[in-house]
PDB file of C-alpha atoms in Angstrom:
ATOM      1  CA  LYS A   1     -39.972  -2.375   8.541  1.00  0.00           C
ATOM      2  CA  ASN A   2     -39.848  -5.949   7.170  1.00  0.00           C
ATOM      3  CA  GLU A   3     -39.247  -4.585   3.658  1.00  0.00           C
ATOM      4  CA  LEU A   4     -36.297  -2.516   4.891  1.00  0.00           C
ATOM      5  CA  LYS A   5     -34.891  -5.500   6.789  1.00  0.00           C
ATOM      6  CA  GLY A   6     -35.250  -7.693   3.698  1.00  0.00           C
ATOM      7  CA  SER A   7     -33.604  -5.055   1.500  1.00  0.00           C
ATOM      8  CA  LEU A   8     -30.626  -4.679   3.868  1.00  0.00           C
ATOM      9  CA  LEU A   9     -30.252  -8.462   4.109  1.00  0.00           C
ATOM     10  CA  SER A  10     -30.261  -8.866   0.327  1.00  0.00           C
ATOM     11  CA  GLN A  11     -27.679  -6.059   0.000  1.00  0.00           C
ATOM     12  CA  TRP A  12     -25.473  -7.744   2.595  1.00  0.00           C
ATOM     13  CA  LYS A  13     -25.763 -11.103   0.800  1.00  0.00           C
ATOM     14  CA  ALA A  14     -24.923  -9.469  -2.546  1.00  0.00           C
ATOM     15  CA  GLU A  15     -21.838  -7.834  -1.013  1.00  0.00           C
ATOM     16  CA  GLN A  16     -20.735 -11.143   0.537  1.00  0.00           C
ATOM     17  CA  GLU A  17     -21.160 -12.911  -2.795  1.00  0.00           C
ATOM     18  CA  ARG A  18     -19.184 -10.172  -4.566  1.00  0.00           C
ATOM     19  CA  GLN A  19     -16.319 -10.457  -2.052  1.00  0.00           C
ATOM     20  CA  GLU A  20     -16.278 -14.255  -2.402  1.00  0.00           C
ATOM     21  CA  MET A  21     -16.286 -13.968  -6.205  1.00  0.00           C
ATOM     22  CA  VAL A  22     -13.328 -11.537  -6.201  1.00  0.00           C
ATOM     23  CA  GLN A  23     -11.427 -13.793  -3.810  1.00  0.00           C
ATOM     24  CA  ALA A  24     -12.139 -16.919  -5.892  1.00  0.00           C
ATOM     25  CA  LEU A  25     -11.165 -15.140  -9.118  1.00  0.00           C
ATOM     26  CA  ALA A  26      -7.902 -13.893  -7.626  1.00  0.00           C
ATOM     27  CA  HIS A  27      -7.068 -17.401  -6.390  1.00  0.00           C
ATOM     28  CA  ASP A  28      -7.812 -18.885  -9.820  1.00  0.00           C
ATOM     29  CA  LEU A  29      -5.616 -16.320 -11.601  1.00  0.00           C
ATOM     30  CA  LYS A  30      -2.735 -16.800  -9.191  1.00  0.00           C
ATOM     31  CA  THR A  31      -1.840 -20.339 -10.406  1.00  0.00           C
ATOM     32  CA  PRO A  32      -1.552 -19.710 -14.196  1.00  0.00           C
ATOM     33  CA  LEU A  33       0.430 -16.517 -13.600  1.00  0.00           C
ATOM     34  CA  SER A  34       2.822 -18.388 -11.306  1.00  0.00           C
ATOM     35  CA  VAL A  35       3.323 -21.024 -14.030  1.00  0.00           C
ATOM     36  CA  ILE A  36       4.054 -18.341 -16.667  1.00  0.00           C
ATOM     37  CA  GLN A  37       6.412 -16.639 -14.220  1.00  0.00           C
ATOM     38  CA  GLY A  38       8.359 -19.874 -13.706  1.00  0.00           C
ATOM     39  CA  TYR A  39       8.690 -20.665 -17.429  1.00  0.00           C
ATOM     40  CA  VAL A  40       9.776 -17.123 -18.345  1.00  0.00           C
ATOM     41  CA  GLU A  41      12.455 -17.103 -15.646  1.00  0.00           C
ATOM     42  CA  SER A  42      13.724 -20.495 -16.880  1.00  0.00           C
ATOM     43  CA  LEU A  43      13.885 -19.230 -20.484  1.00  0.00           C
ATOM     44  CA  LEU A  44      15.750 -16.079 -19.432  1.00  0.00           C
ATOM     45  CA  GLU A  45      18.339 -18.195 -17.600  1.00  0.00           C
ATOM     46  CA  SER A  46      18.730 -20.716 -20.469  1.00  0.00           C
ATOM     47  CA  ASN A  47      20.431 -20.579 -23.869  1.00  0.00           C
ATOM     48  CA  TYR A  48      17.057 -20.218 -25.607  1.00  0.00           C
ATOM     49  CA  ALA A  49      17.138 -16.461 -25.026  1.00  0.00           C
ATOM     50  CA  ASP A  50      20.030 -16.207 -27.497  1.00  0.00           C
ATOM     51  CA  THR A  51      19.260 -12.816 -29.024  1.00  0.00           C
ATOM     52  CA  GLN A  52      18.719  -9.381 -27.502  1.00  0.00           C
ATOM     53  CA  LYS A  53      15.277  -9.229 -29.073  1.00  0.00           C
ATOM     54  CA  THR A  54      14.209 -12.528 -27.461  1.00  0.00           C
ATOM     55  CA  LYS A  55      15.600 -11.428 -24.087  1.00  0.00           C
ATOM     56  CA  LYS A  56      13.771  -8.099 -24.374  1.00  0.00           C
ATOM     57  CA  TYR A  57      10.451  -9.789 -25.165  1.00  0.00           C
ATOM     58  CA  LEU A  58      10.874 -12.281 -22.316  1.00  0.00           C
ATOM     59  CA  GLN A  59      11.742  -9.458 -19.918  1.00  0.00           C
ATOM     60  CA  VAL A  60       8.567  -7.574 -20.910  1.00  0.00           C
ATOM     61  CA  ILE A  61       6.513 -10.747 -20.283  1.00  0.00           C
ATOM     62  CA  LYS A  62       8.239 -11.245 -16.922  1.00  0.00           C
ATOM     63  CA  ASP A  63       7.683  -7.631 -15.815  1.00  0.00           C
ATOM     64  CA  ASN A  64       3.990  -7.745 -16.691  1.00  0.00           C
ATOM     65  CA  VAL A  65       3.463 -11.140 -15.048  1.00  0.00           C
ATOM     66  CA  ASN A  66       5.118  -9.780 -11.901  1.00  0.00           C
ATOM     67  CA  LYS A  67       2.696  -6.821 -11.972  1.00  0.00           C
ATOM     68  CA  GLY A  68      -0.225  -9.229 -12.373  1.00  0.00           C
ATOM     69  CA  VAL A  69       0.966 -11.357  -9.447  1.00  0.00           C
ATOM     70  CA  HIS A  70       1.334  -8.217  -7.297  1.00  0.00           C
ATOM     71  CA  LEU A  71      -2.196  -7.042  -8.156  1.00  0.00           C
ATOM     72  CA  ILE A  72      -3.658 -10.451  -7.292  1.00  0.00           C
ATOM     73  CA  LYS A  73      -1.843 -10.436  -3.939  1.00  0.00           C
ATOM     74  CA  GLU A  74      -3.323  -6.983  -3.249  1.00  0.00           C
ATOM     75  CA  MET A  75      -6.824  -8.216  -4.175  1.00  0.00           C
ATOM     76  CA  LEU A  76      -6.524 -11.235  -1.876  1.00  0.00           C
ATOM     77  CA  TYR A  77      -5.152  -9.110   0.967  1.00  0.00           C
ATOM     78  CA  ALA A  78      -7.959  -6.545   0.567  1.00  0.00           C
ATOM     79  CA  ALA A  79     -10.543  -9.365   0.590  1.00  0.00           C
ATOM     80  CA  GLU A  80      -8.929 -10.839   3.718  1.00  0.00           C
ATOM     81  CA  LEU A  81      -9.172  -7.476   5.519  1.00  0.00           C
ATOM     82  CA  GLU A  82     -12.901  -7.348   4.805  1.00  0.00           C
ATOM     83  CA  THR A  83     -13.569 -10.531   6.779  1.00  0.00           C
ATOM     84  CA  SER A  84     -14.303 -10.535  10.495  1.00  0.00           C
ATOM     85  CA  ASP A  85     -11.309 -12.869  11.045  1.00  0.00           C
ATOM     86  CA  ALA A  86      -8.733 -10.129  10.400  1.00  0.00           C
ATOM     87  CA  GLU A  87      -6.968  -9.223  13.637  1.00  0.00           C
ATOM     88  CA  LEU A  88      -3.915  -7.408  14.997  1.00  0.00           C
ATOM     89  CA  ASN A  89      -0.701  -9.011  16.233  1.00  0.00           C
ATOM     90  CA  ILE A  90       0.575  -6.461  18.769  1.00  0.00           C
ATOM     91  CA  VAL A  91       4.289  -6.413  19.672  1.00  0.00           C
ATOM     92  CA  PRO A  92       6.559  -3.790  21.306  1.00  0.00           C
ATOM     93  CA  VAL A  93       8.388  -1.789  18.614  1.00  0.00           C
ATOM     94  CA  ASP A  94      11.143   0.815  18.889  1.00  0.00           C
ATOM     95  CA  ILE A  95       9.562   3.337  16.514  1.00  0.00           C
ATOM     96  CA  TYR A  96      12.721   5.379  15.899  1.00  0.00           C
ATOM     97  CA  SER A  97      14.849   2.329  14.982  1.00  0.00           C
ATOM     98  CA  PHE A  98      11.996   0.916  12.891  1.00  0.00           C
ATOM     99  CA  LEU A  99      11.609   4.151  10.906  1.00  0.00           C
ATOM    100  CA  MET A 100      15.366   4.512  10.355  1.00  0.00           C
ATOM    101  CA  GLN A 101      15.441   0.968   8.894  1.00  0.00           C
ATOM    102  CA  LYS A 102      12.493   1.848   6.655  1.00  0.00           C
ATOM    103  CA  LYS A 103      14.293   5.043   5.572  1.00  0.00           C
ATOM    104  CA  GLU A 104      17.252   2.951   4.352  1.00  0.00           C
ATOM    105  CA  SER A 105      15.022   0.606   2.335  1.00  0.00           C
ATOM    106  CA  TYR A 106      13.089   3.554   0.833  1.00  0.00           C
ATOM    107  CA  GLU A 107      16.362   5.211  -0.205  1.00  0.00           C
ATOM    108  CA  MET A 108      17.292   2.005  -2.044  1.00  0.00           C
ATOM    109  CA  MET A 109      13.833   1.889  -3.714  1.00  0.00           C
ATOM    110  CA  ALA A 110      14.109   5.511  -4.860  1.00  0.00           C
ATOM    111  CA  ASN A 111      17.818   5.450  -5.683  1.00  0.00           C
ATOM    112  CA  ASN A 112      17.303   6.012  -9.412  1.00  0.00           C
ATOM    113  CA  LYS A 113      15.348   9.240  -8.678  1.00  0.00           C
ATOM    114  CA  LYS A 114      17.787  10.437  -5.992  1.00  0.00           C
ATOM    115  CA  ILE A 115      14.899  11.198  -3.622  1.00  0.00           C
ATOM    116  CA  HIS A 116      15.886  12.510  -0.185  1.00  0.00           C
ATOM    117  CA  PHE A 117      14.123  11.026   2.875  1.00  0.00           C
ATOM    118  CA  LYS A 118      13.725  12.738   6.247  1.00  0.00           C
ATOM    119  CA  VAL A 119      12.533  11.008   9.434  1.00  0.00           C
ATOM    120  CA  ASP A 120      11.515  12.923  12.544  1.00  0.00           C
ATOM    121  CA  VAL A 121      10.233  11.275  15.748  1.00  0.00           C
ATOM    122  CA  THR A 122       8.911  13.347  18.650  1.00  0.00           C
ATOM    123  CA  CYS A 123       7.990  11.835  22.001  1.00  0.00           C
ATOM    124  CA  GLY A 124       6.958  12.988  25.457  1.00  0.00           C
ATOM    125  CA  SER A 125       9.436  10.635  27.164  1.00  0.00           C
ATOM    126  CA  GLN A 126      12.381   8.491  26.094  1.00  0.00           C
ATOM    127  CA  GLU A 127      10.604   5.301  27.277  1.00  0.00           C
ATOM    128  CA  GLY A 128       7.670   6.087  25.007  1.00  0.00           C
ATOM    129  CA  ILE A 129       9.657   5.381  21.829  1.00  0.00           C
ATOM    130  CA  THR A 130       8.847   1.660  22.292  1.00  0.00           C
ATOM    131  CA  CYS A 131       5.197   1.307  21.345  1.00  0.00           C
ATOM    132  CA  PRO A 132       2.680  -1.580  21.173  1.00  0.00           C
ATOM    133  CA  VAL A 133       1.719  -1.914  17.482  1.00  0.00           C
ATOM    134  CA  ASP A 134       1.193  -4.527  14.785  1.00  0.00           C
ATOM    135  CA  VAL A 135       4.565  -3.926  13.108  1.00  0.00           C
ATOM    136  CA  VAL A 136       3.748  -5.965   9.968  1.00  0.00           C
ATOM    137  CA  LYS A 137       0.590  -3.959   9.319  1.00  0.00           C
ATOM    138  CA  LEU A 138       2.268  -0.650  10.205  1.00  0.00           C
ATOM    139  CA  GLU A 139       5.036  -1.499   7.731  1.00  0.00           C
ATOM    140  CA  ARG A 140       2.447  -2.190   5.043  1.00  0.00           C
ATOM    141  CA  ILE A 141       0.714   1.136   5.747  1.00  0.00           C
ATOM    142  CA  LEU A 142       3.973   3.063   5.392  1.00  0.00           C
ATOM    143  CA  ASP A 143       5.161   1.065   2.355  1.00  0.00           C
ATOM    144  CA  ASN A 144       1.921   1.721   0.469  1.00  0.00           C
ATOM    145  CA  ILE A 145       1.923   5.456   1.230  1.00  0.00           C
ATOM    146  CA  VAL A 146       5.637   5.988   0.569  1.00  0.00           C
ATOM    147  CA  SER A 147       5.710   3.895  -2.638  1.00  0.00           C
ATOM    148  CA  ASN A 148       2.841   6.082  -3.863  1.00  0.00           C
ATOM    149  CA  SER A 149       4.885   9.205  -3.084  1.00  0.00           C
ATOM    150  CA  ILE A 150       7.989   7.781  -4.782  1.00  0.00           C
ATOM    151  CA  ARG A 151       5.919   7.202  -7.931  1.00  0.00           C
ATOM    152  CA  TYR A 152       4.924  10.882  -8.206  1.00  0.00           C
ATOM    153  CA  VAL A 153       7.793  12.835  -6.629  1.00  0.00           C
ATOM    154  CA  PRO A 154      10.201  14.282  -9.222  1.00  0.00           C
ATOM    155  CA  GLU A 155      13.944  13.586  -9.246  1.00  0.00           C
ATOM    156  CA  TYR A 156      15.831  15.028  -6.260  1.00  0.00           C
ATOM    157  CA  GLY A 157      12.526  15.557  -4.436  1.00  0.00           C
ATOM    158  CA  THR A 158      11.973  15.012  -0.698  1.00  0.00           C
ATOM    159  CA  ILE A 159       9.687  12.702   1.289  1.00  0.00           C
ATOM    160  CA  THR A 160       9.318  13.463   5.005  1.00  0.00           C
ATOM    161  CA  ILE A 161       8.012  11.006   7.615  1.00  0.00           C
ATOM    162  CA  ASN A 162       7.025  12.504  10.973  1.00  0.00           C
ATOM    163  CA  ALA A 163       5.920  10.393  13.941  1.00  0.00           C
ATOM    164  CA  ASP A 164       4.513  12.098  17.050  1.00  0.00           C
ATOM    165  CA  ILE A 165       4.200   9.631  19.937  1.00  0.00           C
ATOM    166  CA  THR A 166       1.717  10.399  22.728  1.00  0.00           C
ATOM    167  CA  CYS A 167       0.560   8.313  25.696  1.00  0.00           C
ATOM    168  CA  ASP A 168      -2.081   6.419  23.710  1.00  0.00           C
ATOM    169  CA  LYS A 169      -1.239   6.710  19.993  1.00  0.00           C
ATOM    170  CA  ILE A 170       1.227   7.624  17.252  1.00  0.00           C
ATOM    171  CA  ILE A 171       0.332  10.345  14.765  1.00  0.00           C
ATOM    172  CA  PHE A 172       2.138   9.901  11.444  1.00  0.00           C
ATOM    173  CA  LYS A 173       2.471  12.627   8.839  1.00  0.00           C
ATOM    174  CA  ILE A 174       3.982  11.776   5.446  1.00  0.00           C
ATOM    175  CA  CYS A 175       4.575  14.650   3.037  1.00  0.00           C
ATOM    176  CA  ASP A 176       6.326  14.941  -0.323  1.00  0.00           C
ATOM    177  CA  THR A 177       7.448  17.633  -2.735  1.00  0.00           C
ATOM    178  CA  GLY A 178       5.417  16.336  -5.677  1.00  0.00           C
ATOM    179  CA  LYS A 179       2.612  18.263  -7.381  1.00  0.00           C
ATOM    180  CA  GLY A 180       0.028  17.192  -4.807  1.00  0.00           C
ATOM    181  CA  PHE A 181      -3.420  15.655  -5.128  1.00  0.00           C
ATOM    182  CA  SER A 182      -6.136  16.888  -7.461  1.00  0.00           C
ATOM    183  CA  ASN A 183      -9.541  17.757  -5.951  1.00  0.00           C
ATOM    184  CA  LYS A 184     -10.927  14.526  -7.415  1.00  0.00           C
ATOM    185  CA  ASP A 185      -8.108  12.541  -5.783  1.00  0.00           C
ATOM    186  CA  LEU A 186      -8.771  14.112  -2.384  1.00  0.00           C
ATOM    187  CA  SER A 187     -12.431  13.054  -2.567  1.00  0.00           C
ATOM    188  CA  ASN A 188     -11.756   9.454  -3.652  1.00  0.00           C
ATOM    189  CA  LEU A 189      -8.196   8.614  -2.611  1.00  0.00           C
ATOM    190  CA  PHE A 190      -9.029   5.853  -0.126  1.00  0.00           C
ATOM    191  CA  ASN A 191     -11.835   4.260  -2.165  1.00  0.00           C
ATOM    192  CA  LYS A 192     -11.344   0.742  -3.463  1.00  0.00           C
ATOM    193  CA  PHE A 193     -10.062   0.540  -7.078  1.00  0.00           C
ATOM    194  CA  TYR A 194      -9.703   4.317  -7.370  1.00  0.00           C
ATOM    195  CA  ARG A 195      -6.718   5.031  -9.632  1.00  0.00           C
ATOM    196  CA  GLY A 196      -6.934   8.783  -9.708  1.00  0.00           C
ATOM    197  CA  ASP A 197      -6.112  11.322 -12.347  1.00  0.00           C
ATOM    198  CA  GLU A 198      -3.422  11.394 -15.022  1.00  0.00           C
ATOM    199  CA  SER A 199      -0.442   9.223 -14.065  1.00  0.00           C
ATOM    200  CA  ARG A 200      -2.456   6.907 -11.801  1.00  0.00           C
ATOM    201  CA  SER A 201      -3.337   4.208 -14.302  1.00  0.00           C
ATOM    202  CA  SER A 202      -3.404   0.450 -14.642  1.00  0.00           C
ATOM    203  CA  LYS A 203      -0.525   0.491 -17.138  1.00  0.00           C
ATOM    204  CA  ASP A 204       2.016   0.625 -14.285  1.00  0.00           C
ATOM    205  CA  GLY A 205       0.343  -2.202 -12.384  1.00  0.00           C
ATOM    206  CA  HIS A 206      -1.487   0.133 -10.036  1.00  0.00           C
ATOM    207  CA  ALA A 207      -4.957  -1.215  -9.234  1.00  0.00           C
ATOM    208  CA  GLY A 208      -6.071   1.472  -6.804  1.00  0.00           C
ATOM    209  CA  LEU A 209      -5.993  -0.890  -3.805  1.00  0.00           C
ATOM    210  CA  GLY A 210      -2.903   0.415  -1.979  1.00  0.00           C
ATOM    211  CA  LEU A 211      -4.493   3.352  -0.163  1.00  0.00           C
ATOM    212  CA  TYR A 212      -7.772   1.478   0.355  1.00  0.00           C
ATOM    213  CA  ILE A 213      -5.737  -1.197   2.196  1.00  0.00           C
ATOM    214  CA  VAL A 214      -3.976   1.551   4.169  1.00  0.00           C
ATOM    215  CA  LYS A 215      -7.333   2.953   5.337  1.00  0.00           C
ATOM    216  CA  ARG A 216      -8.565  -0.492   6.423  1.00  0.00           C
ATOM    217  CA  LEU A 217      -5.342  -1.170   8.376  1.00  0.00           C
ATOM    218  CA  VAL A 218      -5.432   2.237  10.084  1.00  0.00           C
ATOM    219  CA  GLU A 219      -9.061   1.657  11.098  1.00  0.00           C
ATOM    220  CA  MET A 220      -8.123  -1.750  12.500  1.00  0.00           C
ATOM    221  CA  HIS A 221      -5.769   0.175  14.836  1.00  0.00           C
ATOM    222  CA  GLY A 222      -8.683   2.416  15.901  1.00  0.00           C
ATOM    223  CA  GLY A 223      -7.313   5.352  13.936  1.00  0.00           C
ATOM    224  CA  SER A 224      -8.358   7.590  11.057  1.00  0.00           C
ATOM    225  CA  ILE A 225      -6.599   8.878   7.945  1.00  0.00           C
ATOM    226  CA  THR A 226      -6.845  12.011   5.847  1.00  0.00           C
ATOM    227  CA  ALA A 227      -5.061  13.553   2.851  1.00  0.00           C
ATOM    228  CA  PHE A 228      -4.436  17.172   1.905  1.00  0.00           C
ATOM    229  CA  ASN A 229      -2.007  19.408   0.002  1.00  0.00           C
ATOM    230  CA  GLU A 230       0.609  21.601   1.646  1.00  0.00           C
ATOM    231  CA  LYS A 231       0.507  25.341   0.889  1.00  0.00           C
ATOM    232  CA  ASP A 232       3.471  24.922  -1.475  1.00  0.00           C
ATOM    233  CA  GLY A 233       1.613  22.123  -3.348  1.00  0.00           C
ATOM    234  CA  GLY A 234       3.149  18.923  -1.964  1.00  0.00           C
ATOM    235  CA  ALA A 235       0.938  15.960  -1.000  1.00  0.00           C
ATOM    236  CA  CYS A 236       0.426  15.022   2.663  1.00  0.00           C
ATOM    237  CA  ILE A 237      -1.228  12.096   4.426  1.00  0.00           C
ATOM    238  CA  ILE A 238      -1.881  12.022   8.181  1.00  0.00           C
ATOM    239  CA  PHE A 239      -3.008   8.949  10.103  1.00  0.00           C
ATOM    240  CA  ASP A 240      -2.970   7.755  13.698  1.00  0.00           C
ATOM    241  CA  ILE A 241      -2.316   4.359  15.250  1.00  0.00           C
ATOM    242  CA  HIS A 242      -3.954   3.823  18.649  1.00  0.00           C
ATOM    243  CA  PHE A 243      -2.412   1.583  21.285  1.00  0.00           C
ATOM    244  CA  PRO A 244      -4.554  -1.289  22.631  1.00  0.00           C
ATOM    245  CA  GLN A 245      -6.198  -0.526  25.976  1.00  0.00           C
TER     246      GLN A 245
END
C-alpha cells in the first residue's frame, strides 16, 4: 500500500514538474520571438526592404514567427487549463445571435476557399435561446473546431453548426464535407500534441493542441465530446455545454 502511494506521489510530482517546465519554456520563448516579430515588421515598413526578394524573405520570417507565437500561446493556455485555478466566467448569452456573428467571421476566414456555412439553432422555448455560459471559452471551443474544419474542407465545401438547446445544456454538432477522420485520428484526436495523419503536420504551425484544449474546456462545462464520420464521409464533432446548477 505504501509502495503504491509512493509511486502515485512520484508520478504526480513528475507530471507537475513537466507542466512547470513546459510553461517556463513557453514563457522564455515568447520574449525573443516577440523581439524578432517587432524587428521584421519594422523592416517591412521601412525602405530597407527595397527589393521583392528581400520583402519575400522578410514575409516568410514574419509568417513563421507568427506561427511560433501562436503555438506558444496555445502551450501557455493548455498549461493554464491544467491548473486547479482555471474557472468559468458565466454570463447570459443569446446563442442564436452569437452563432450568427461567428458565422460571419468564419465566412471571412474561409473566403479564399468559398466555404459555405450553415447555422441551425433549435430550442424548446423562445426564452431558452439566452443561456448561461462562459462565452469566451465557448468561442474558443468553436474557433478551434471550425478552424480545423476550414483547414481540411475542399473549396466550395460546407461546414454546418447545429445547436440544440434543452433545459440544462446545449448540444453542439459541427459537421463538414471534407474527407473525414482516419481511424487513427478518431482514436487520438483529443490527445495533447496529436497532429494526426497526412496533412496534420507542424509545417503549418499546427501543434496538436487545439482539440486537446477544446476537450478541456468542454469538460470544464461538465460536458463531453466525441468525433465520428458521417455516412457520406464528412467529419463530425459533437459536444455538450451544461448550465451551472
